[in-house]
PDB file of C-alpha atoms in Angstrom:
ATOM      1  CA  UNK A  28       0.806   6.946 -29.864  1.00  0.00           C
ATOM      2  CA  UNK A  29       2.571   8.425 -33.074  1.00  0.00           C
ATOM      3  CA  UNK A  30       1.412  11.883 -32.042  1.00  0.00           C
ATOM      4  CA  UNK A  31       2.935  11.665 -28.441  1.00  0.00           C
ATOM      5  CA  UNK A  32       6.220  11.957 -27.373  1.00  0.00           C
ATOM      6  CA  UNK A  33       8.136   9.488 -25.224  1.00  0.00           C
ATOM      7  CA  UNK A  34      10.810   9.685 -23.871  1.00  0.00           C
ATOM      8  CA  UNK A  35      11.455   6.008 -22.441  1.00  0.00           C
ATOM      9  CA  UNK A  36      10.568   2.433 -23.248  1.00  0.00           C
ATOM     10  CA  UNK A  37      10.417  -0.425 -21.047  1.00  0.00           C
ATOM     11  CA  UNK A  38       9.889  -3.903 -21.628  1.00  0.00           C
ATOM     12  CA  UNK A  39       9.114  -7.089 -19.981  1.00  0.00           C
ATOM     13  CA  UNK A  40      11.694  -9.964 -20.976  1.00  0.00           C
ATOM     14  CA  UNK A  41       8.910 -11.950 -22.347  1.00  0.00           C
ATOM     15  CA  UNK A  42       9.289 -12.218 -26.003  1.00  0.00           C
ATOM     16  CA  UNK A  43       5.293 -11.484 -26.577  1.00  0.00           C
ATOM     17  CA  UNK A  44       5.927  -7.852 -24.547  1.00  0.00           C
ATOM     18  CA  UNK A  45       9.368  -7.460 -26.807  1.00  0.00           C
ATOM     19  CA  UNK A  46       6.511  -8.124 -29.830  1.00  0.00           C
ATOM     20  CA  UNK A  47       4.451  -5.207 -28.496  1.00  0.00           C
ATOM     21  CA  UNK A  48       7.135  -2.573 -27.651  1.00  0.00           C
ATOM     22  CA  UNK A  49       9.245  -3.298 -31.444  1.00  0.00           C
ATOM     23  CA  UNK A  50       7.030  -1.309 -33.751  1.00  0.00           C
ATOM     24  CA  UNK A  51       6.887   1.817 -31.427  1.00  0.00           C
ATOM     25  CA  UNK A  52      10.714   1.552 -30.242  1.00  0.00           C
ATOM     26  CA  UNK A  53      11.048   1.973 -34.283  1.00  0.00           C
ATOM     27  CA  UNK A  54       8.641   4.311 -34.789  1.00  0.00           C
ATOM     28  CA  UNK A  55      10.095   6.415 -31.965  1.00  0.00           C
ATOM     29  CA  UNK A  56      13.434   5.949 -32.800  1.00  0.00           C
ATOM     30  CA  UNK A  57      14.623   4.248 -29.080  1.00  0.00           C
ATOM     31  CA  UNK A  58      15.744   1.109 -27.928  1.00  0.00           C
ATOM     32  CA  UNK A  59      13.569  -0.995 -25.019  1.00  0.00           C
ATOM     33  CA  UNK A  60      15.074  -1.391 -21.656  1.00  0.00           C
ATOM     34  CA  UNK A  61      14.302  -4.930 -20.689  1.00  0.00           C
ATOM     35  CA  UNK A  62      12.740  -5.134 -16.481  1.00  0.00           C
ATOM     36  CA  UNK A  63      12.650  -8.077 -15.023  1.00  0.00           C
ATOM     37  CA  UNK A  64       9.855  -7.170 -12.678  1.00  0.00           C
ATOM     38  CA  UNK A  65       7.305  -6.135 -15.427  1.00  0.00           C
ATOM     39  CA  UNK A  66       7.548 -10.250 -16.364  1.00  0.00           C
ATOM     40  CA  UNK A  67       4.225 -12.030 -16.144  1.00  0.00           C
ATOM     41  CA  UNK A  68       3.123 -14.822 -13.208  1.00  0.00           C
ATOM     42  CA  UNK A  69       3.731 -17.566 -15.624  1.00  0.00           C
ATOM     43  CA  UNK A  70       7.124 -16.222 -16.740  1.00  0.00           C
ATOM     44  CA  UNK A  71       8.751 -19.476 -15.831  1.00  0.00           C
ATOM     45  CA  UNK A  72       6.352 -21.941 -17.881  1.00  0.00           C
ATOM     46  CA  UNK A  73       7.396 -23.973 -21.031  1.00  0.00           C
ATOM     47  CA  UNK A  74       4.668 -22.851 -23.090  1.00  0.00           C
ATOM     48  CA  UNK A  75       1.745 -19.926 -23.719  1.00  0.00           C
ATOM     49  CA  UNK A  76      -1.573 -20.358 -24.217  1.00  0.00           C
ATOM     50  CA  UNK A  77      -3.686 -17.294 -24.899  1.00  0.00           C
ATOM     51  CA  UNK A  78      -6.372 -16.721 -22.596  1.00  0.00           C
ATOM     52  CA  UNK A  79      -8.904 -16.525 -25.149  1.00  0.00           C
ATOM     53  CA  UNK A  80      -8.555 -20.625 -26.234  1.00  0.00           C
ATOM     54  CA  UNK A  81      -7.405 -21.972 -22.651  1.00  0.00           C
ATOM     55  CA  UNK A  82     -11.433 -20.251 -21.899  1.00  0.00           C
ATOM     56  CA  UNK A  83     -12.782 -22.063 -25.236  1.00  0.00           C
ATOM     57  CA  UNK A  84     -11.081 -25.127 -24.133  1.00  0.00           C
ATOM     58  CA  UNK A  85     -12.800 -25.202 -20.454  1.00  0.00           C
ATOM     59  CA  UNK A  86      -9.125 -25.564 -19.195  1.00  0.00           C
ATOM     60  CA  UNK A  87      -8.449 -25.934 -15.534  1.00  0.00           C
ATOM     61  CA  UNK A  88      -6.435 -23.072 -15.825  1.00  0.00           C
ATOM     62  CA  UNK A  89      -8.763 -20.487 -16.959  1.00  0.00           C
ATOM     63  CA  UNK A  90     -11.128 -20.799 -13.822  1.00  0.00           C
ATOM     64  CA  UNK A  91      -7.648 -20.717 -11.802  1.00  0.00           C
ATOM     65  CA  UNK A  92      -6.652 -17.353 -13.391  1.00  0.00           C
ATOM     66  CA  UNK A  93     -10.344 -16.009 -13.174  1.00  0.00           C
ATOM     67  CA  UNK A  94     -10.156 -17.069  -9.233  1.00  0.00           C
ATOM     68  CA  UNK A  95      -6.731 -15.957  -8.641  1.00  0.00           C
ATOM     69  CA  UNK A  96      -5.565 -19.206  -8.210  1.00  0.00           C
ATOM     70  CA  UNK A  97      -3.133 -20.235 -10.135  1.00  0.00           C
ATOM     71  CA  UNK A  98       0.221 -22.204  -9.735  1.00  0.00           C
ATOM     72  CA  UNK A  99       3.077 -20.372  -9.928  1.00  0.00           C
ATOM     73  CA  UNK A 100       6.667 -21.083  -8.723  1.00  0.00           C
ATOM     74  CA  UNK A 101       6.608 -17.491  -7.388  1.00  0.00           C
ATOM     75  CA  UNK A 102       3.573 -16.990  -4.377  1.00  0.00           C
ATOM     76  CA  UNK A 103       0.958 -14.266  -5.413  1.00  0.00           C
ATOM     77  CA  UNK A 104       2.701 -11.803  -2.647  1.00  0.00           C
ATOM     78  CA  UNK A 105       5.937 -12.144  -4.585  1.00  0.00           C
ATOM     79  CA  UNK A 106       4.724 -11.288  -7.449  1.00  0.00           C
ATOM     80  CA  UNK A 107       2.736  -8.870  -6.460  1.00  0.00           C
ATOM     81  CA  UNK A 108       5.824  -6.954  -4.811  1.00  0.00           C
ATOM     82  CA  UNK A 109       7.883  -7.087  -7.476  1.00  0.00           C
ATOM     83  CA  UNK A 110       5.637  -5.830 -10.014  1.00  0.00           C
ATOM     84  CA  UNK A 111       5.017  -2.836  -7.849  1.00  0.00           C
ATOM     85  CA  UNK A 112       8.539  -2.567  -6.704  1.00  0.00           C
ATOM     86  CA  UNK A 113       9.296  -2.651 -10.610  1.00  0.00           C
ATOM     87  CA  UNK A 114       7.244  -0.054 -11.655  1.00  0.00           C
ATOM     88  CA  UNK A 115       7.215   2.391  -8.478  1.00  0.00           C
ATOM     89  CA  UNK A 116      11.700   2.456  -9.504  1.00  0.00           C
ATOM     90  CA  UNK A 117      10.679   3.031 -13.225  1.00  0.00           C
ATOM     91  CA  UNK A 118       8.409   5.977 -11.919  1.00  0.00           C
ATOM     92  CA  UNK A 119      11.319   7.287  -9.595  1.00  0.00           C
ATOM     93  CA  UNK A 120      13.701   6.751 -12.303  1.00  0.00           C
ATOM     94  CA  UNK A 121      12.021   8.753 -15.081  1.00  0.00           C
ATOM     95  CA  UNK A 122      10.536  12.310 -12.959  1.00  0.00           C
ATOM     96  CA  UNK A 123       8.974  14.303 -15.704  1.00  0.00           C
ATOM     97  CA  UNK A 124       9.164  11.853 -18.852  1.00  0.00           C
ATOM     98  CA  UNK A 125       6.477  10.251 -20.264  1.00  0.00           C
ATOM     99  CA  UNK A 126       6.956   6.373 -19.761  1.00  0.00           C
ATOM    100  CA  UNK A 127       5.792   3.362 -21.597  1.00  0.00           C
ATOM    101  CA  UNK A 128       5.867  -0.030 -20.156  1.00  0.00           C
ATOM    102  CA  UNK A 129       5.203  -2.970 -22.807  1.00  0.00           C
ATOM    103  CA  UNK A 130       4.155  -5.894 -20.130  1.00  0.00           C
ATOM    104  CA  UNK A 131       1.358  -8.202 -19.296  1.00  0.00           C
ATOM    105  CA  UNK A 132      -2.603  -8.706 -17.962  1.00  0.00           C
ATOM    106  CA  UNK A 133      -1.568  -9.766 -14.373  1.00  0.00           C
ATOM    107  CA  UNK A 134       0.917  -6.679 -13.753  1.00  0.00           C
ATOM    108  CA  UNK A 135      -1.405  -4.390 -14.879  1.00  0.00           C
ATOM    109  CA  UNK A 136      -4.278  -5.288 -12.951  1.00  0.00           C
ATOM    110  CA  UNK A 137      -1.493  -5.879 -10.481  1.00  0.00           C
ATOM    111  CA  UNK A 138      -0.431  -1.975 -10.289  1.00  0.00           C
ATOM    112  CA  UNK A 139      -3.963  -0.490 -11.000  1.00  0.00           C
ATOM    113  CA  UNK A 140      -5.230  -2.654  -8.084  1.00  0.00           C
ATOM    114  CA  UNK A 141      -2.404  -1.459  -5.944  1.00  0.00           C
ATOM    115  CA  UNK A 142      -3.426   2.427  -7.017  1.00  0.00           C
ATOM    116  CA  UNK A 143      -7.282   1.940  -6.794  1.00  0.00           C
ATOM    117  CA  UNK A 144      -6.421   0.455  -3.165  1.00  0.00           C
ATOM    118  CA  UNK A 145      -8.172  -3.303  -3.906  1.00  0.00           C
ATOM    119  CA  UNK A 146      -7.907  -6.300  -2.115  1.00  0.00           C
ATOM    120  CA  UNK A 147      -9.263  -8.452  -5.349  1.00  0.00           C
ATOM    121  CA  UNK A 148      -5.601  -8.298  -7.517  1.00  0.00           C
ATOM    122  CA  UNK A 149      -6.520  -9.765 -10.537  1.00  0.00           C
ATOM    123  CA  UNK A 150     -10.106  -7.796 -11.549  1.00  0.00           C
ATOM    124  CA  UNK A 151     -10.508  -6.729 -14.920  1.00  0.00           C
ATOM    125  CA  UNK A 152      -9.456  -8.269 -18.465  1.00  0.00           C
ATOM    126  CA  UNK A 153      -6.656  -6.059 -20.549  1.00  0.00           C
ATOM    127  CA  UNK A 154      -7.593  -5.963 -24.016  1.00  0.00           C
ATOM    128  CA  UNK A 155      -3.939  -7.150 -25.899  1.00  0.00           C
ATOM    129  CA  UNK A 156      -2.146  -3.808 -26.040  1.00  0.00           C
ATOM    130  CA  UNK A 157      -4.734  -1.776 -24.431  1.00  0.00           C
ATOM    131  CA  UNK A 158      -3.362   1.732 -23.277  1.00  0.00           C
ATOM    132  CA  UNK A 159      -3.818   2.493 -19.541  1.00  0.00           C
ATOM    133  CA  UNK A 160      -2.374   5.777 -18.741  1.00  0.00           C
ATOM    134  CA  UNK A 161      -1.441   6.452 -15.069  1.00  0.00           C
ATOM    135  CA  UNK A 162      -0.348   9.855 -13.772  1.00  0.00           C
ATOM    136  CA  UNK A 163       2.355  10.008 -11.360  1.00  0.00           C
ATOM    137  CA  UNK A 164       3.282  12.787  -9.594  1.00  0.00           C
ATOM    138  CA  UNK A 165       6.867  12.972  -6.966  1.00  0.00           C
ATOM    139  CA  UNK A 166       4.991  13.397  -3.809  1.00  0.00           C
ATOM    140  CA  UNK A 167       3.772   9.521  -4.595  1.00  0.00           C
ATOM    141  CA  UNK A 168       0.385  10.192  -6.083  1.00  0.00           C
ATOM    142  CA  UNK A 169      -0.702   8.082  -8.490  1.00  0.00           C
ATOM    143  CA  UNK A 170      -4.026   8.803 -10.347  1.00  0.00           C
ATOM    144  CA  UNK A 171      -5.872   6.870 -13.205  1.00  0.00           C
ATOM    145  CA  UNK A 172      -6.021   8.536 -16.332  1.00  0.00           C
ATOM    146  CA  UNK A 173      -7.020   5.509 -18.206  1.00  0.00           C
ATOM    147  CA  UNK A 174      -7.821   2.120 -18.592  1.00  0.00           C
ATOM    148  CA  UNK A 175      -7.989  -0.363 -21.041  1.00  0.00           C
ATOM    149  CA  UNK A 176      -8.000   1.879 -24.132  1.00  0.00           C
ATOM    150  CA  UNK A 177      -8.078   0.251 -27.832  1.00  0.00           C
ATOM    151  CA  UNK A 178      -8.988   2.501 -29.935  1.00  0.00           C
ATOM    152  CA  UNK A 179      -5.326   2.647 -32.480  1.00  0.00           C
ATOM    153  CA  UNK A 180      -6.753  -1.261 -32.654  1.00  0.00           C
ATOM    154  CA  UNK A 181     -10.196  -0.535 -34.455  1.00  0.00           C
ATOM    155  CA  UNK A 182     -10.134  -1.886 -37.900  1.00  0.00           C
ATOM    156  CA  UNK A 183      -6.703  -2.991 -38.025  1.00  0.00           C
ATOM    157  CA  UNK A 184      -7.595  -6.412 -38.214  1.00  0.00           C
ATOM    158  CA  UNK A 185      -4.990  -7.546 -35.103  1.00  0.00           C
ATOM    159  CA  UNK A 186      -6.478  -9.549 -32.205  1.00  0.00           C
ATOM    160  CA  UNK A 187      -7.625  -7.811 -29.206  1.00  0.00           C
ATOM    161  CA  UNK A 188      -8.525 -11.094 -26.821  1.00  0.00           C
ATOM    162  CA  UNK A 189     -11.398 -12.576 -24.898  1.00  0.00           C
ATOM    163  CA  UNK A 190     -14.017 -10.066 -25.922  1.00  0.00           C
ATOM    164  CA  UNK A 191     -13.944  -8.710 -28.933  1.00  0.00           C
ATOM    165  CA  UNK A 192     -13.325 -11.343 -31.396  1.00  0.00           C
TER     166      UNK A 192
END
């Protein structure tokens, strides 16, 4: 992303997201805006286990999340709403900037679902700060450009998650 201009950052309020978004709100020179409704589904839990060990350890919540079952103080609905609601005012907001959204696995496959028109919400694994590029046009369009690209992460030694070691 060096090469491309941007003209706005968001970020969830998680402090992993806030991780991701630091060294290109530096590189580009601009400060984050913080959205609430880019959080993840287990936004409200005392702790964070990566995805990659709570699979290793055969937790209970890995087949949840796999399932779309997981317990959550907000109801899957909710948080599906908000997530779109969130990102459908950042697209409003910014007409004719190019966006970037620091957030989470379960709001993107959240808002892709909600573009490709799926039922099944939670359907693909995002690599850890994969690139999935979404046009949006004004007459509410929304096309795919993207998904799931890593490539800025080859040989750089930082983890990409479940699959690739």
């Amino acid at each position: 992303m060096y090469a491309e201009q941007i003209d706005v950052l968001y970020t969830s309020p998680l402090q992993r997201a806030q991780q991701t978004a630091s060294p290109l709100a530096e590189l580009k020179n601009i400060s984050p805006v913080v959205v609430e409704g880019v959080a993840e589904f287990d936004q409200h839990s005392n702790e964070y286990i990566p995805i990659e060990e709570l699979k290793a350890a055969n937790d209970p919540r890995w087949a949840e999340m796999i399932n779309g079952t997981w317990t959550s103080p907000e109801e899957a609905q909710e948080f599906t709403d908000r997530v779109i609601d969130s990102l459908e005012t950042i697209i409003k907001t910014n007409r004719g900037a190019r966006v970037v959204v620091t957030c989470h696995g379960g709001v993107i496959n959240e808002f892709l679902a909600y573009v490709l028109g799926l039922d099944t919400r939670q359907f693909f694994y995002p690599n850890y700060t994969s690139l999935h590029r979404i046009a949006a046009s004004s007459n509410g369009h929304r096309s795919i450009l993207s998904i799931n690209e890593t490539a800025h992460l080859r040989n750089s030694g930082l983890p990409m998650g479940l699959f690739h070691g």
